[in-house]
PDB file of C-alpha atoms in Angstrom:
ATOM      1  CA  ASN A   1      -4.420  10.084   1.489  1.00 42.00           C
ATOM      2  CA  PRO A   2      -3.141   6.786   2.861  1.00 49.00           C
ATOM      3  CA  SER A   3       0.483   7.889   2.763  1.00 48.00           C
ATOM      4  CA  GLU A   4      -0.201  10.837   4.997  1.00 47.00           C
ATOM      5  CA  PHE A   5      -2.553   8.811   7.158  1.00 43.00           C
ATOM      6  CA  ARG A   6       0.619   6.611   7.832  1.00 45.00           C
ATOM      7  CA  LYS A   7       2.482   9.640   8.871  1.00 46.00           C
ATOM      8  CA  THR A   8       0.079  11.211  10.991  1.00 46.00           C
ATOM      9  CA  CYS A   9      -1.963   8.526  12.771  1.00 44.00           C
ATOM     10  CA  ARG A  10       0.804   6.242  13.858  1.00 43.00           C
ATOM     11  CA  PHE A  11      -0.089   3.651  16.642  1.00 42.00           C
ATOM     12  CA  SER A  12       2.060   3.671  19.810  1.00 37.00           C
ATOM     13  CA  GLU A  13       3.174   0.744  21.657  1.00 38.00           C
ATOM     14  CA  ILE A  14       2.237  -2.547  20.079  1.00 38.00           C
ATOM     15  CA  TYR A  15      -0.901  -1.553  18.020  1.00 37.00           C
ATOM     16  CA  PRO A  16      -3.307  -0.634  21.013  1.00 40.00           C
ATOM     17  CA  LYS A  17      -6.985  -1.022  19.820  1.00 40.00           C
ATOM     18  CA  ILE A  18      -8.414   2.492  18.993  1.00 39.00           C
ATOM     19  CA  ASP A  19     -12.337   2.634  18.520  1.00 42.00           C
ATOM     20  CA  ARG A  20     -14.066   4.744  16.063  1.00 40.00           C
ATOM     21  CA  ILE A  21     -11.316   6.403  13.864  1.00 42.00           C
ATOM     22  CA  GLU A  22     -12.434   8.774  11.341  1.00 47.00           C
ATOM     23  CA  CYS A  23      -9.964   9.627   8.493  1.00 48.00           C
ATOM     24  CA  LYS A  24     -10.946  12.549   6.307  1.00 48.00           C
ATOM     25  CA  GLU A  25     -10.044  12.708   2.564  1.00 47.00           C
ATOM     26  CA  ASP A  26     -10.240  15.734   0.381  1.00 47.00           C
ATOM     27  CA  LYS A  27     -13.799  14.472  -1.191  1.00 48.00           C
ATOM     28  CA  GLY A  28     -15.540  12.611   1.508  1.00 49.00           C
ATOM     29  CA  GLU A  29     -14.564  10.495   4.393  1.00 48.00           C
ATOM     30  CA  ILE A  30     -13.327   7.009   5.035  1.00 49.00           C
ATOM     31  CA  PHE A  31     -14.608   5.748   8.356  1.00 47.00           C
ATOM     32  CA  MET A  32     -13.141   2.729   9.835  1.00 47.00           C
ATOM     33  CA  ALA A  33     -15.250   1.318  12.750  1.00 48.00           C
ATOM     34  CA  LYS A  34     -12.605  -0.243  14.630  1.00 49.00           C
ATOM     35  CA  ARG A  35      -8.889  -1.026  14.508  1.00 51.00           C
ATOM     36  CA  PHE A  36      -7.286  -4.278  15.822  1.00 49.00           C
ATOM     37  CA  ASP A  37      -3.937  -5.337  17.010  1.00 55.00           C
ATOM     38  CA  ILE A  38      -2.742  -8.311  14.999  1.00 59.00           C
ATOM     39  CA  SER A  39      -3.208 -10.859  17.743  1.00 67.00           C
ATOM     40  CA  GLU A  40      -6.820  -9.608  18.039  1.00 63.00           C
ATOM     41  CA  LEU A  41      -7.357  -9.778  14.214  1.00 64.00           C
ATOM     42  CA  TYR A  42      -5.957 -13.304  14.073  1.00 71.00           C
ATOM     43  CA  ASP A  43      -8.314 -14.317  16.960  1.00 75.00           C
ATOM     44  CA  LYS A  44     -11.289 -12.764  14.987  1.00 74.00           C
ATOM     45  CA  LEU A  45     -10.305 -14.632  11.891  1.00 76.00           C
ATOM     46  CA  LYS A  46     -10.048 -18.039  13.723  1.00 78.00           C
ATOM     47  CA  ALA A  47     -13.605 -17.306  15.345  1.00 84.00           C
ATOM     48  CA  SER A  48     -14.839 -16.755  11.732  1.00 87.00           C
ATOM     49  CA  MET A  49     -13.962 -20.354  10.531  1.00 88.00           C
ATOM     50  CA  GLY A  50     -16.525 -21.406   8.214  1.00 91.00           C
ATOM     51  CA  ASN A  51     -17.536 -17.829   6.976  1.00 93.00           C
ATOM     52  CA  TYR A  52     -16.436 -16.222   3.786  1.00 92.00           C
ATOM     53  CA  VAL A  53     -13.687 -13.869   3.293  1.00 89.00           C
ATOM     54  CA  ILE A  54     -13.665 -11.533   0.263  1.00 92.00           C
ATOM     55  CA  ALA A  55     -10.267 -10.249  -1.133  1.00 90.00           C
ATOM     56  CA  PHE A  56     -10.007  -7.024  -3.338  1.00 92.00           C
ATOM     57  CA  ASP A  57      -6.986  -5.717  -5.271  1.00 91.00           C
ATOM     58  CA  THR A  58      -6.710  -2.402  -6.890  1.00 94.00           C
ATOM     59  CA  CYS A  59      -6.283  -2.636 -10.697  1.00 93.00           C
ATOM     60  CA  CYS A  60      -3.262  -1.040 -12.410  1.00 93.00           C
ATOM     61  CA  LEU A  61      -1.957   0.821  -9.216  1.00 93.00           C
ATOM     62  CA  SER A  62       1.797   0.664 -10.334  1.00 92.00           C
ATOM     63  CA  ASP A  63       0.850   2.198 -13.635  1.00 95.00           C
ATOM     64  CA  ILE A  64      -1.122   4.866 -12.046  1.00 95.00           C
ATOM     65  CA  ASN A  65       1.859   5.668  -9.532  1.00 93.00           C
ATOM     66  CA  SER A  66       4.230   5.618 -12.413  1.00 94.00           C
ATOM     67  CA  ASN A  67       2.208   7.748 -14.876  1.00 95.00           C
ATOM     68  CA  PHE A  68       0.307  10.110 -12.550  1.00 96.00           C
ATOM     69  CA  GLY A  69       2.355   9.993  -9.234  1.00 93.00           C
ATOM     70  CA  SER A  70       2.013   8.605  -5.713  1.00 91.00           C
ATOM     71  CA  LYS A  71      -0.749  11.206  -4.761  1.00 92.00           C
ATOM     72  CA  ALA A  72      -2.838  10.025  -7.571  1.00 94.00           C
ATOM     73  CA  GLY A  73      -2.230   6.431  -6.418  1.00 93.00           C
ATOM     74  CA  ASP A  74      -3.022   7.306  -2.913  1.00 92.00           C
ATOM     75  CA  ALA A  75      -6.274   8.709  -3.983  1.00 94.00           C
ATOM     76  CA  VAL A  76      -7.148   5.626  -5.972  1.00 95.00           C
ATOM     77  CA  ILE A  77      -6.463   3.347  -2.847  1.00 94.00           C
ATOM     78  CA  ALA A  78      -8.631   5.703  -0.755  1.00 93.00           C
ATOM     79  CA  GLU A  79     -11.306   5.511  -3.278  1.00 95.00           C
ATOM     80  CA  CYS A  80     -11.130   1.498  -3.223  1.00 95.00           C
ATOM     81  CA  MET A  81     -11.263   1.638   0.584  1.00 93.00           C
ATOM     82  CA  ARG A  82     -14.310   3.953   0.343  1.00 94.00           C
ATOM     83  CA  ARG A  83     -16.281   1.613  -1.938  1.00 96.00           C
ATOM     84  CA  ILE A  84     -15.664  -1.417   0.087  1.00 95.00           C
ATOM     85  CA  ASP A  85     -16.262   0.372   3.357  1.00 93.00           C
ATOM     86  CA  ALA A  86     -19.636   1.799   2.052  1.00 94.00           C
ATOM     87  CA  THR A  87     -20.761  -1.831   1.112  1.00 95.00           C
ATOM     88  CA  THR A  88     -19.790  -3.534   4.680  1.00 94.00           C
ATOM     89  CA  ASP A  89     -22.035  -3.656   7.537  1.00 92.00           C
ATOM     90  CA  ASP A  90     -21.304  -3.829  11.286  1.00 88.00           C
ATOM     91  CA  THR A  91     -20.837  -7.614  11.399  1.00 89.00           C
ATOM     92  CA  MET A  92     -17.936  -7.366   8.876  1.00 91.00           C
ATOM     93  CA  MET A  93     -14.385  -6.530   9.462  1.00 87.00           C
ATOM     94  CA  MET A  94     -12.141  -4.926   6.718  1.00 88.00           C
ATOM     95  CA  PHE A  95      -8.380  -4.880   6.782  1.00 83.00           C
ATOM     96  CA  ARG A  96      -5.690  -3.883   4.383  1.00 83.00           C
ATOM     97  CA  VAL A  97      -3.516  -6.883   3.649  1.00 79.00           C
ATOM     98  CA  GLY A  98      -1.000  -5.166   1.199  1.00 77.00           C
ATOM     99  CA  GLY A  99      -0.277  -1.835  -0.276  1.00 82.00           C
ATOM    100  CA  ASP A 100      -3.381  -2.080  -2.487  1.00 88.00           C
ATOM    101  CA  GLU A 101      -5.106  -5.162  -1.220  1.00 88.00           C
ATOM    102  CA  PHE A 102      -8.003  -5.439   1.211  1.00 89.00           C
ATOM    103  CA  ALA A 103      -9.845  -8.358   2.738  1.00 88.00           C
ATOM    104  CA  VAL A 104     -13.336  -8.426   4.287  1.00 91.00           C
ATOM    105  CA  VAL A 105     -14.199 -11.046   6.796  1.00 90.00           C
ATOM    106  CA  THR A 106     -17.933 -11.536   6.537  1.00 94.00           C
ATOM    107  CA  GLN A 107     -20.530 -13.427   8.533  1.00 93.00           C
ATOM    108  CA  TYR A 108     -21.745 -15.156   5.333  1.00 96.00           C
ATOM    109  CA  THR A 109     -21.689 -19.007   5.519  1.00 95.00           C
ATOM    110  CA  ASP A 110     -22.893 -19.362   2.014  1.00 95.00           C
ATOM    111  CA  SER A 111     -20.963 -18.429  -1.217  1.00 93.00           C
ATOM    112  CA  ASP A 112     -23.945 -16.741  -3.002  1.00 95.00           C
ATOM    113  CA  SER A 113     -24.126 -14.035  -0.320  1.00 96.00           C
ATOM    114  CA  ALA A 114     -20.654 -13.605  -0.371  1.00 95.00           C
ATOM    115  CA  CYS A 115     -20.430 -13.379  -4.042  1.00 94.00           C
ATOM    116  CA  ASP A 116     -23.367 -10.877  -4.101  1.00 96.00           C
ATOM    117  CA  PHE A 117     -21.278  -8.646  -1.684  1.00 97.00           C
ATOM    118  CA  ALA A 118     -18.158  -8.654  -3.882  1.00 95.00           C
ATOM    119  CA  LYS A 119     -20.330  -7.864  -6.951  1.00 95.00           C
ATOM    120  CA  ARG A 120     -21.869  -4.858  -5.185  1.00 97.00           C
ATOM    121  CA  VAL A 121     -18.341  -3.352  -4.630  1.00 97.00           C
ATOM    122  CA  LEU A 122     -17.234  -4.472  -8.120  1.00 96.00           C
ATOM    123  CA  SER A 123     -20.265  -2.783  -9.639  1.00 96.00           C
ATOM    124  CA  HIS A 124     -18.409   0.535  -9.345  1.00 97.00           C
ATOM    125  CA  ASN A 125     -15.502  -0.579 -11.435  1.00 96.00           C
ATOM    126  CA  GLY A 126     -14.688   2.008 -14.169  1.00 96.00           C
ATOM    127  CA  GLU A 127     -16.141   4.833 -12.408  1.00 97.00           C
ATOM    128  CA  THR A 128     -13.701   7.758 -12.363  1.00 97.00           C
ATOM    129  CA  ILE A 129     -12.335  10.022  -9.707  1.00 96.00           C
ATOM    130  CA  ASP A 130     -10.393  13.215  -9.668  1.00 94.00           C
ATOM    131  CA  ALA A 131      -6.943  12.083  -8.517  1.00 90.00           C
ATOM    132  CA  ASP A 132      -4.441  14.960  -7.980  1.00 85.00           C
ATOM    133  CA  GLY A 133      -5.960  16.808 -11.037  1.00 90.00           C
ATOM    134  CA  TYR A 134      -6.313  13.552 -13.301  1.00 93.00           C
ATOM    135  CA  GLU A 135      -9.486  11.938 -14.139  1.00 96.00           C
ATOM    136  CA  LEU A 136      -8.697   8.350 -13.372  1.00 96.00           C
ATOM    137  CA  GLU A 137     -10.809   5.081 -13.619  1.00 96.00           C
ATOM    138  CA  VAL A 138     -10.967   3.014 -10.453  1.00 97.00           C
ATOM    139  CA  SER A 139     -11.337  -0.791 -10.708  1.00 96.00           C
ATOM    140  CA  MET A 140     -10.589  -3.606  -8.560  1.00 95.00           C
ATOM    141  CA  ARG A 141     -10.271  -7.381  -8.828  1.00 92.00           C
ATOM    142  CA  ALA A 142     -11.743  -9.828  -6.246  1.00 92.00           C
ATOM    143  CA  GLY A 143     -12.014 -13.351  -4.871  1.00 90.00           C
ATOM    144  CA  VAL A 144     -14.141 -15.238  -2.517  1.00 91.00           C
ATOM    145  CA  SER A 145     -13.044 -17.982  -0.167  1.00 88.00           C
ATOM    146  CA  LYS A 146     -14.320 -19.809   2.806  1.00 88.00           C
ATOM    147  CA  LEU A 147     -12.143 -19.646   6.103  1.00 85.00           C
ATOM    148  CA  ASP A 148     -11.623 -23.405   6.986  1.00 82.00           C
ATOM    149  CA  ASN A 149      -9.157 -25.689   8.749  1.00 75.00           C
ATOM    150  CA  THR A 150      -6.567 -25.163   5.893  1.00 71.00           C
ATOM    151  CA  THR A 151      -6.082 -21.462   6.939  1.00 65.00           C
ATOM    152  CA  LYS A 152      -5.414 -22.042  10.716  1.00 64.00           C
ATOM    153  CA  ASN A 153      -1.932 -21.058  10.119  1.00 67.00           C
ATOM    154  CA  TYR A 154      -1.239 -17.272   9.933  1.00 65.00           C
ATOM    155  CA  ASN A 155       0.925 -17.247   6.833  1.00 71.00           C
ATOM    156  CA  LEU A 156      -1.314 -19.832   5.149  1.00 73.00           C
ATOM    157  CA  LEU A 157      -4.328 -17.572   5.751  1.00 70.00           C
ATOM    158  CA  PHE A 158      -2.773 -14.551   4.190  1.00 68.00           C
ATOM    159  CA  GLU A 159      -1.266 -16.638   1.404  1.00 75.00           C
ATOM    160  CA  LYS A 160      -4.744 -17.724   0.703  1.00 73.00           C
ATOM    161  CA  ILE A 161      -6.319 -14.260   0.671  1.00 70.00           C
ATOM    162  CA  ASN A 162      -3.619 -13.190  -1.823  1.00 71.00           C
ATOM    163  CA  ASN A 163      -4.182 -16.340  -4.179  1.00 76.00           C
ATOM    164  CA  ILE A 164      -7.852 -16.014  -4.319  1.00 75.00           C
ATOM    165  CA  ILE A 165      -7.950 -12.588  -6.180  1.00 76.00           C
ATOM    166  CA  SER A 166      -9.028 -12.894  -9.821  1.00 63.00           C
ATOM    167  CA  ASP A 167      -6.790 -11.978 -12.464  1.00 72.00           C
ATOM    168  CA  ASP A 168      -9.661 -10.374 -14.362  1.00 70.00           C
ATOM    169  CA  PRO A 169     -11.557  -7.487 -12.838  1.00 67.00           C
ATOM    170  CA  GLU A 170     -14.639  -8.643 -15.098  1.00 69.00           C
ATOM    171  CA  LYS A 171     -14.709 -12.008 -13.248  1.00 70.00           C
ATOM    172  CA  LEU A 172     -15.126 -13.007  -9.707  1.00 73.00           C
ATOM    173  CA  LYS A 173     -12.903 -15.873  -8.495  1.00 69.00           C
ATOM    174  CA  ILE A 174     -14.521 -18.391  -6.129  1.00 74.00           C
ATOM    175  CA  ASP A 175     -12.339 -20.651  -4.190  1.00 70.00           C
TER     176      ASP A 175
END
């Protein structure tokens, strides 16, 4: 689970790059193709200006943690990561931007392709998983935005990522 991963897979020094990390989960695998230190991540984002970023947020995670425990919440986060990762390709970069929020930087330069990608991930909303003995529905909300000159500042970029996520899991917000 993500909490265990945090305890057992700590990075040493200042986030050295680690290629091909495999994280096993109880039911399946989450495979992250590449890890970046924050400076390399920001360089990648700046190099992707003009491309679309898709932000995802896990629905109802605080309720899940309160009602079913953090192990169940961790299983829901892991499932969200798995769904996003299963939809990405080698040209995309996924990263976690909050406790239950993720962003995917794409090579898409048109909003239709970016929206199609987001809809493929969201098409699994409402599907259930066994999370620490509980059958729980997993859903995400999403938003799509183009990386442009207004996001050259690091803080503004991550503020934009957080602001583009739709309040409604049934609707995709396009900025």
